[in-house]
XYZ file of C-alpha atoms in Angstrom:
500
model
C -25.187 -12.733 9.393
C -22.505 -10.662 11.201
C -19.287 -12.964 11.076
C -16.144 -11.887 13.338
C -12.750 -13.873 13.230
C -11.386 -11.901 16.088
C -11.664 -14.678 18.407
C -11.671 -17.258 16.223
C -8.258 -19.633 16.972
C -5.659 -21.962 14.989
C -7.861 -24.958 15.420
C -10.899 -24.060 13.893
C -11.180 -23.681 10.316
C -11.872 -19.870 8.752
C -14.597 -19.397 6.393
C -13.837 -16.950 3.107
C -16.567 -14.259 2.616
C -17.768 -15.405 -1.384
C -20.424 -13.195 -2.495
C -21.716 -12.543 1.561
C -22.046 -16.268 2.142
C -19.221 -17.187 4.798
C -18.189 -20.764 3.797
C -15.062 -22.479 3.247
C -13.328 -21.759 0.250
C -12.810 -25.068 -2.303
C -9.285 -24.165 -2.753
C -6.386 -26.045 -0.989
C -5.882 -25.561 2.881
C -3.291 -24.107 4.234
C -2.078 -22.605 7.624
C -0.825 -18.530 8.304
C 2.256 -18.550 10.620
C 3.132 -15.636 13.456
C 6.634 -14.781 12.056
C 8.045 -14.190 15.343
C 7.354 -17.877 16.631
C 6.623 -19.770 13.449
C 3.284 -20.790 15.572
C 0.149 -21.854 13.389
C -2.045 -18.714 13.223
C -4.668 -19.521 11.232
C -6.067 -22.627 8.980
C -8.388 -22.039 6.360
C -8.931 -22.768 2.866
C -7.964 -21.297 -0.286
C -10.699 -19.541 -2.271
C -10.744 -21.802 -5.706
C -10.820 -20.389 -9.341
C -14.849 -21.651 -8.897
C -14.855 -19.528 -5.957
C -13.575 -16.483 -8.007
C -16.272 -17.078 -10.496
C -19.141 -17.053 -7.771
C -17.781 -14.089 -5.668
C -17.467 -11.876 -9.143
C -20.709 -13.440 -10.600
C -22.321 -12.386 -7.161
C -21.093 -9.106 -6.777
C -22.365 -7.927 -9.708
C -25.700 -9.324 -9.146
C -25.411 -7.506 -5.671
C -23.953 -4.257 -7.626
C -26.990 -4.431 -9.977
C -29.985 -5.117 -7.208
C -28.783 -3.853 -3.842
C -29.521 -0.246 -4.569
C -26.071 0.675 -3.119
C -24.576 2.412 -5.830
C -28.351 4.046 -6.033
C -28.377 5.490 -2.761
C -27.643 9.467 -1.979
C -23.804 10.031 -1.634
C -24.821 11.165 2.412
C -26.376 7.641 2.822
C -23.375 5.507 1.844
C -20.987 7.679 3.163
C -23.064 6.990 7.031
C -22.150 3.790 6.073
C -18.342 4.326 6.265
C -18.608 6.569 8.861
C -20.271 3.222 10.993
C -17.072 1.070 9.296
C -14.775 3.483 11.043
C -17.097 3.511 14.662
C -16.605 0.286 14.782
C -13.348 -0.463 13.410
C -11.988 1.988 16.731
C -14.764 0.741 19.070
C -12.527 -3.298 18.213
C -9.382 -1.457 17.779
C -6.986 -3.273 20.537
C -8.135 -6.887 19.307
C -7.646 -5.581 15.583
C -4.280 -4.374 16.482
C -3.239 -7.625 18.198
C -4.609 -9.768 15.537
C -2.888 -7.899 12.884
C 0.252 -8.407 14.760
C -0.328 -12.180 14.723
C -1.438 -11.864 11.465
C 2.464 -10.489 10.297
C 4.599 -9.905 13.142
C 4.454 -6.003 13.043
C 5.233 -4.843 16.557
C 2.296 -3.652 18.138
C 2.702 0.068 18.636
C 2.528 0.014 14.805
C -0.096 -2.493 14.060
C -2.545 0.297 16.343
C -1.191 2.776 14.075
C -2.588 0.966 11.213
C -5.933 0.022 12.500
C -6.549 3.837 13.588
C -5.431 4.340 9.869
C -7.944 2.076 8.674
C -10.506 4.127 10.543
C -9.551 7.231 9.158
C -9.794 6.054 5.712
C -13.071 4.963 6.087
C -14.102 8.455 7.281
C -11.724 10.377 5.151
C -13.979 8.371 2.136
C -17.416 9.014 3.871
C -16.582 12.145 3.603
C -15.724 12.623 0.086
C -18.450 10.642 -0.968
C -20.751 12.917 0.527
C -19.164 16.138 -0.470
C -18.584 15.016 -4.063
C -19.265 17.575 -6.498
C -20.553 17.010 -10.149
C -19.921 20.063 -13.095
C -21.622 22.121 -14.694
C -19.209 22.651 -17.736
C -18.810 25.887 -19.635
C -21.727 25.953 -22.389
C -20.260 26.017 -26.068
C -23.872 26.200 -28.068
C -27.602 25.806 -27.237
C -27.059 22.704 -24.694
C -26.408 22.522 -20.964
C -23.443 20.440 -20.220
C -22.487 18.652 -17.447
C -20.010 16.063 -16.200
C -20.769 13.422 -13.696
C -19.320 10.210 -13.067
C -21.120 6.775 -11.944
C -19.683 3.591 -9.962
C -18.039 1.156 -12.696
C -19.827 -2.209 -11.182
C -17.654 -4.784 -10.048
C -13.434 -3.694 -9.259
C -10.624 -5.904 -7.261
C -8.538 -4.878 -4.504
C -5.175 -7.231 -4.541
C -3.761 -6.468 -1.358
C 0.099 -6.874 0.041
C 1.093 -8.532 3.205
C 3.234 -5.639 4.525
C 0.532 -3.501 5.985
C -2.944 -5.730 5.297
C -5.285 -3.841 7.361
C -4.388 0.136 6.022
C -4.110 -1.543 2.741
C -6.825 -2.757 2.372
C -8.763 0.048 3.406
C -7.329 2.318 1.182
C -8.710 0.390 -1.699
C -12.107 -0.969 -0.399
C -13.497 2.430 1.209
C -13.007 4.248 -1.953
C -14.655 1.674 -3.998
C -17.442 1.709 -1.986
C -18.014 5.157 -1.454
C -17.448 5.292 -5.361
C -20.921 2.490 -5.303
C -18.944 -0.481 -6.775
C -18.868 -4.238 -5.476
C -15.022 -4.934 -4.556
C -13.821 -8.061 -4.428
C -10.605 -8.407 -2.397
C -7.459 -10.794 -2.459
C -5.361 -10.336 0.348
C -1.824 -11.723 0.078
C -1.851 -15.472 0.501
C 0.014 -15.021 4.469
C -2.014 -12.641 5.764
C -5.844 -12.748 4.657
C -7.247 -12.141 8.493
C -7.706 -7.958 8.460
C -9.041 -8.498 4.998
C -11.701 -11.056 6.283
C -12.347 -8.887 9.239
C -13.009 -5.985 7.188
C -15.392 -7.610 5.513
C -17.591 -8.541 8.343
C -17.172 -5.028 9.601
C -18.401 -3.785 6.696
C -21.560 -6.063 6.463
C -22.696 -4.718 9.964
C -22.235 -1.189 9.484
C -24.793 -2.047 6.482
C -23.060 -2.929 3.755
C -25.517 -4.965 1.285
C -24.877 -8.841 1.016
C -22.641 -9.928 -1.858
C -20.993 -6.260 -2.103
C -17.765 -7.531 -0.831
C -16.145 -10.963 -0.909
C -12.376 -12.339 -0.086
C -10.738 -14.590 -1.602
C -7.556 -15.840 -0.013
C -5.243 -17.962 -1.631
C -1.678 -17.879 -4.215
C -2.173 -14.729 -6.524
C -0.575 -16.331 -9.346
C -3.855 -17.996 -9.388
C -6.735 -16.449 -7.460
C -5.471 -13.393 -8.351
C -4.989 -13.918 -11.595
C -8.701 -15.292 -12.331
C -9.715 -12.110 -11.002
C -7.328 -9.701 -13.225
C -9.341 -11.683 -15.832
C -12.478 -11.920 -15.272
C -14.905 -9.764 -17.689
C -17.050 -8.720 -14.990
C -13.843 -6.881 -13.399
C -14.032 -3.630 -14.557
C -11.101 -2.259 -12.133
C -8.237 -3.602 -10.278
C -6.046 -2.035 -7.890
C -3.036 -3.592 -7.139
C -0.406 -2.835 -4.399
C 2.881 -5.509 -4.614
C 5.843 -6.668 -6.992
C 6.698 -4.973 -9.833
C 6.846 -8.457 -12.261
C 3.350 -9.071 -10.555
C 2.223 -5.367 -11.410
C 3.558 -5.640 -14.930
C 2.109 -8.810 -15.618
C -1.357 -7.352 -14.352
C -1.114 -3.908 -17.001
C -0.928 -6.545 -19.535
C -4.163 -8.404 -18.949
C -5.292 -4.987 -18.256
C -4.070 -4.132 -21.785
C -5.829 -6.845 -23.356
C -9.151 -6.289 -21.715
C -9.269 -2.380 -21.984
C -9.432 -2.113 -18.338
C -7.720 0.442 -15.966
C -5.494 0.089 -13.213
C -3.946 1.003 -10.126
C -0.334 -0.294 -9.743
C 1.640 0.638 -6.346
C 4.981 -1.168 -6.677
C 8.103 -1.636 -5.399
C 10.923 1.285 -4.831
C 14.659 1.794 -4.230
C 14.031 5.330 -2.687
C 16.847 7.692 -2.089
C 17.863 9.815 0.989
C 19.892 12.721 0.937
C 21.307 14.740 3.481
C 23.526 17.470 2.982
C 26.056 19.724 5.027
C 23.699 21.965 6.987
C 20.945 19.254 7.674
C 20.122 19.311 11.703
C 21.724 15.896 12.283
C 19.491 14.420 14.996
C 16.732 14.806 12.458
C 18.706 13.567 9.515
C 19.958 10.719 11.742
C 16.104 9.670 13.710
C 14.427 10.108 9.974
C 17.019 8.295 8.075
C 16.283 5.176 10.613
C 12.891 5.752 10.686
C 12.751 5.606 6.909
C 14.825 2.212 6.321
C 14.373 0.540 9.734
C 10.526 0.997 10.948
C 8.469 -2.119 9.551
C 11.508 -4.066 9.626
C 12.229 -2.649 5.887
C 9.568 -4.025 4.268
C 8.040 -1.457 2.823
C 7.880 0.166 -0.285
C 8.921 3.478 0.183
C 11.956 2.361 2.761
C 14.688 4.827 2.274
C 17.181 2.057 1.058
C 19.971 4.037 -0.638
C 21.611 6.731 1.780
C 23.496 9.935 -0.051
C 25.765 11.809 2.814
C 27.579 14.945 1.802
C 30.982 14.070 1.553
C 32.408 16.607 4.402
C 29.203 15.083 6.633
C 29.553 11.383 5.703
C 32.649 9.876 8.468
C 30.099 12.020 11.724
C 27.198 11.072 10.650
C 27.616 7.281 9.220
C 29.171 6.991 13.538
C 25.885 8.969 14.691
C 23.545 6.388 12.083
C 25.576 3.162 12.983
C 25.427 3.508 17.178
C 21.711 4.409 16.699
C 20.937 1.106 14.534
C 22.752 -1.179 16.750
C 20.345 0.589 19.625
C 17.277 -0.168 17.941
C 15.162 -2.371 19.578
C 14.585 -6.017 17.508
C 12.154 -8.423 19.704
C 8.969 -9.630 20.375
C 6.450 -7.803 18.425
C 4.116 -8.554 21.787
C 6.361 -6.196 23.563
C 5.471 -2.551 23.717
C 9.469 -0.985 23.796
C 9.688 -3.323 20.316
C 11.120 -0.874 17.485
C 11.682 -3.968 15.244
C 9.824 -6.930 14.864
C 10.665 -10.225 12.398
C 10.490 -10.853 8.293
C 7.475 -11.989 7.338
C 8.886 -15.513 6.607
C 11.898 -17.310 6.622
C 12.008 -17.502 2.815
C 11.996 -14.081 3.107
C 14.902 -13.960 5.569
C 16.838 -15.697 3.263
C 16.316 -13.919 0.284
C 17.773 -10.584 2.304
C 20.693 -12.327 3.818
C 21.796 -13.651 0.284
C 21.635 -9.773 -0.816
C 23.911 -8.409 2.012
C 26.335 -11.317 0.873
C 26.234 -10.070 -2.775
C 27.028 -7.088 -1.533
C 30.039 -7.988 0.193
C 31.000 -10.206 -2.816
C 30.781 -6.692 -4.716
C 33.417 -5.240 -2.772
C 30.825 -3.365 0.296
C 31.863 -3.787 4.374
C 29.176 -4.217 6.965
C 28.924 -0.614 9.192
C 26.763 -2.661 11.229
C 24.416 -5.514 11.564
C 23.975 -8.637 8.958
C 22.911 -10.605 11.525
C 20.074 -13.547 12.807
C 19.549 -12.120 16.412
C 18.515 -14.413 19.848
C 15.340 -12.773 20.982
C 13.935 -14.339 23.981
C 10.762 -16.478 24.140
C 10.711 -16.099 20.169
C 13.726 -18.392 19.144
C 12.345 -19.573 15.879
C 11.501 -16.333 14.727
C 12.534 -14.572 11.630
C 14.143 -12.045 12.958
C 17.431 -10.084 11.262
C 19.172 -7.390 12.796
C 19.468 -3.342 11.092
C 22.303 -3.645 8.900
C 24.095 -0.973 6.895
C 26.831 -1.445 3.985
C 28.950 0.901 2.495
C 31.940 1.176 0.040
C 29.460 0.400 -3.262
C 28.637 2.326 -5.964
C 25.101 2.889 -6.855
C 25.690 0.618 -9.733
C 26.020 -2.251 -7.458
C 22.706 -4.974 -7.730
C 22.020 -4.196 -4.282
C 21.603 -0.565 -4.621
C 19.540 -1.049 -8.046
C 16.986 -4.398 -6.892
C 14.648 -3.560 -4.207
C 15.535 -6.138 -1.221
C 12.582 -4.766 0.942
C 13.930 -5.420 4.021
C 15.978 -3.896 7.071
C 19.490 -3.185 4.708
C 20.446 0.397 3.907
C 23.094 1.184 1.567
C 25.058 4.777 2.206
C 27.387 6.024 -0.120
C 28.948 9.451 0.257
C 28.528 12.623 -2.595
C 30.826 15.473 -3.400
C 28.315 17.625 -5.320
C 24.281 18.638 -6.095
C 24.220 17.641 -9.739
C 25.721 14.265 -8.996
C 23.719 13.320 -5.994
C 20.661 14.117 -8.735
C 22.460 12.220 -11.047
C 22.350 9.131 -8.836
C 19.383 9.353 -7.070
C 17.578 9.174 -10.730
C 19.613 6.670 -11.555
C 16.961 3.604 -10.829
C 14.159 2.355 -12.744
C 11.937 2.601 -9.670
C 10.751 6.326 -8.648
C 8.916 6.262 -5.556
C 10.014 8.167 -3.240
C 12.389 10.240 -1.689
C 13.822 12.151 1.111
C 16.102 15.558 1.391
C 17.742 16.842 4.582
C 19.249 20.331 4.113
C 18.454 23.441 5.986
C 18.659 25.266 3.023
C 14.908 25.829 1.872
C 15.814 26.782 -2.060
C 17.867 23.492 -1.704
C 14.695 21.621 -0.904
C 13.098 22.793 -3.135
C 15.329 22.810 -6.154
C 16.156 19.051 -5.301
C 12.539 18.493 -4.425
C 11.509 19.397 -7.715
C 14.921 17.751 -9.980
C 14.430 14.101 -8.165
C 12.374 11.846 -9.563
C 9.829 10.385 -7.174
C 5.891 10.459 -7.339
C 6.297 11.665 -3.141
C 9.311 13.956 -1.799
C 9.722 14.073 2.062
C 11.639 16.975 3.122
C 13.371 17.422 6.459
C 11.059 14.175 7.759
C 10.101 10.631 6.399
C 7.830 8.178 5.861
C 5.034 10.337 6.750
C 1.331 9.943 5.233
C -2.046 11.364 5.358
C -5.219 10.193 3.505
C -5.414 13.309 2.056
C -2.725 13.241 -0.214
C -2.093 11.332 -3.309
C 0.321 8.428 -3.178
C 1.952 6.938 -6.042
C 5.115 5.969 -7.954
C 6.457 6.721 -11.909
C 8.155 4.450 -13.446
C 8.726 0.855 -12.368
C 7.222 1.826 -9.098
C 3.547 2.021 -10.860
C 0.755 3.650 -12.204
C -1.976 5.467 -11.157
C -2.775 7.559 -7.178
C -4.278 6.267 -4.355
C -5.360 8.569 -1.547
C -6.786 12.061 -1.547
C -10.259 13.552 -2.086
C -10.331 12.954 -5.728
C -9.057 9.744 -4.933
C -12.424 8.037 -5.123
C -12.795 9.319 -8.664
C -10.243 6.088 -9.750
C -13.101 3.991 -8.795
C -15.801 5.901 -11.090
C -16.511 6.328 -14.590
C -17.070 10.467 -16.161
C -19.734 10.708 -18.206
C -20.713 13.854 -20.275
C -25.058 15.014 -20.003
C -25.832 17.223 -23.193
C -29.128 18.976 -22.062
C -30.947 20.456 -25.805
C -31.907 23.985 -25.142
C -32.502 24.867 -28.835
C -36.131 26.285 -29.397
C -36.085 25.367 -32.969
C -35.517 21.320 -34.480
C -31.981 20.858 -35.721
C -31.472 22.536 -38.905
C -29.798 20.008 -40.483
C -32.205 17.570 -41.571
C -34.445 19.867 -42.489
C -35.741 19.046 -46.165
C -35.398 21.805 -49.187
């Protein structure tokens, strides 16, 4: 049965994907809102902790008797290569229904789709090209190392950036030959639902993939613990991530954490200042600020900071915030209101604290989209980086800039979190770069640019910011178990039971 929810509409109740059977889930119903109206999206019903139990129970059924983790590495990986053919043959109405889906303007929810599609390819590709090895021999054996699918693994997904996400964790899996069983955040389950249908007509065996919308302190929970969960990968809160490596703990089970971040940006005396300024902006501003890796605390160079906090202030009040709909959109609205809230009462803390407003702190009017949650590109100095607000991730459009007089200090401070993300250097000065590069504490280091990725390259935090890489060739390896072959070469019975 090939399901599609692309043109399904507010009135019509979704169906969940449990074990390949599209039904309605048993859990509560519920509505998903488009943050830049507040309109009704979506209705559909919460998957149920019964519905956890029959989507895991299935999937490793399916994982058993499909043959999908028996197949040749070239035939599942023309499987993902289909995912990704069709994922850009429906790209437009993916893009647009992301953008419903959380109010990401839609020049960036096409980015993400094409990402999606490149994931899938990226993991086609390393599925099929996946070497085993032949170890050095030590004795009269042949070694070799090869590693096998682990059976049944969960992909908890966030709500920032659903549809890349999501792919990131499911094409992997499969490629790896596991059953994944996916819970998208409870506000945006649609690209996770539509993946799944994708993936089911581009041959996918029934039951290899089921998602299960609904709160994760209880759907997502029941899957953390479920025995037949051999993996989960988890991209969201730190509290949420912590709480996870503790079931993990318990049941001997290994994770992926991606969690939150307070990342630091640094730009020295000699940076090129339009591409300090544009990157700076890019890196705290695009998506609104909700996103992990946002470049949230801003180091100047003392002799630099008056110049350039003018050039960064004039450029955030020109940033575009309005309808996500609207293709010269830089900035579109919070996810929620709630959400809203929760960043206005940190700019207020900050001002309690003793900071000033450069710019911004504000609930703009944007036309057509009154009851939006929209907040305007604010910037606060005159804190130290002890302040609450430059120490608890606020994940959302507020920077915080604070000026430095010399190398081992900025270092100093920049460390001086318990998340470790990700950072970003601006200096001309290439021995600079990399001396920082190397001294700051971040699982990724942008230099001279930000907020740049490719599926390539391992992405991950230390620290409070998680455990564990996603991304890059190897990265299909998280979803895999090694397993040492000990071939007996020996002409002669081993000597050691032999009788007197």
């Amino acid at each position: 049965m090939t399901v599609s929810i692309l043109n399904a509409t507010a009135t019509s109740l979704l169906p969940i994907c449990i074990a390949g059977e599209w039904r309605l889930g048993t859990g509560e119903r519920y509505v998903t809102r488009y943050p830049a109206t507040g309109e009704v999206v979506a209705e559909l019903n919460a998957a149920s902790v019964a519905d956890v139990e029959e989507a895991v129970a299935g999937a490793y059924r399916a994982f058993l008797s499909s043959g999908w983790a028996q197949r040749k590495p070239h035939e599942r990986a023309a499987v993902l290569y289909r995912v990704a053919e069709l994922i850009r043959s429906r790209s437009e109405a993916l893009a647009q229904r992301q953008r419903l889906d959380n109010g990401k303007p839609i020049n960036e929810t096409r980015a993400l789709v094409a990402s999606a599609a490149a994931t899938f390819q990226f993991f086609g590709a390393a599925c099929e090209t996946l070497e085993e090895a032949l170890t050095p021999a030590r004795g009269d054996c042949l070694t070799m190392s090869v590693h096998e699918p682990m059976g049944v693994v969960a992909a908890i997904t966030p709500w920032n950036s659903p549809i890349a996400s999501e792919a990131q964790k499911m094409a992997p899996a499969l490629a790896a030959g596991n059953a994944v069983v996916v819970k998208p955040a409870e506000v945006t389950p649609l690209m996770a639902l539509e993946l799944a249908a994708i993936c089911e007509e581009a041959g996918v065996p029934k039951g290899m993939i089921s998602v299960l919308p609904g709160k994760g302190s209880v759907i997502g929970d029941a899957i953390t613990k479920h025995p037949l969960v051999r993996r989960v990968s988890f991209t969201g809160g730190t509290n949420t991530g912590r709480h996870i490596a503790h079931i993990a703990a318990d049941k001997m089970m290994p994770v992926s954490l991606e969690l939150g971040g307070k990342s630091p940006t640094m730009v020295f005396d000699d940076a090129d200042l339009d591409h300090a300024v544009n990157g700076v902006l890019y890196g705290i501003f695009s998506s609104s600020g909700e996103s992990c890796i946002a470049g949230s605390r801003l180091f100047v160079a003392r002799s630099l900071y008056e110049p350039f906090m003018d050039r960064l202030a004039a450029g955030a009040a020109r940033l575009r915030v309005g309808n996500p709909a609207d293709e010269s959109t830089q900035m579109g609205p919070l996810i929620t209101d709630r959400h809203r809230e929760s960043i206005e009462s940190y700019v207020a803390m900050g001002v309690e604290d003793g900071g000033h407003l450069r710019t911004g702190g504000l609930r703009p009017h944007v036309a057509g989209c009154e009851s939006g949650y929209f907040y305007t590109p604010t910037i606060i100095e005159g804190l130290t980086n002890s302040a609450r607000i430059c120490q608890e991730e606020i994940f959302g459009p507020v920077l915080v800039a604070m000026p430095f007089d010399d190398e081992d200090e900025l270092i100093e401070q920049a460390n001086d979190s318990v998340y470790a993300l990700a950072a970003g250097i601006w200096t001309r000065d290439y021995k600079r770069a990399w001396r920082v590069g190397r001294a700051v504490q971040a699982g990724n280091v942008w230099i001279n640019t930000y907020k740049q990725f490719s599926i390539s390259t391992p992405f991950g935090g230390w620290r409070d910011s998680g455990l564990g890489r996603e991304k890059g060739r190897l990265g299909i390896l998280q979803y895999m178990e090694q397993k040492s072959l000990y071939w007996g070469l020996n002409e002669q019975p081993l000597a050691w039971a032999n009788a007197n």
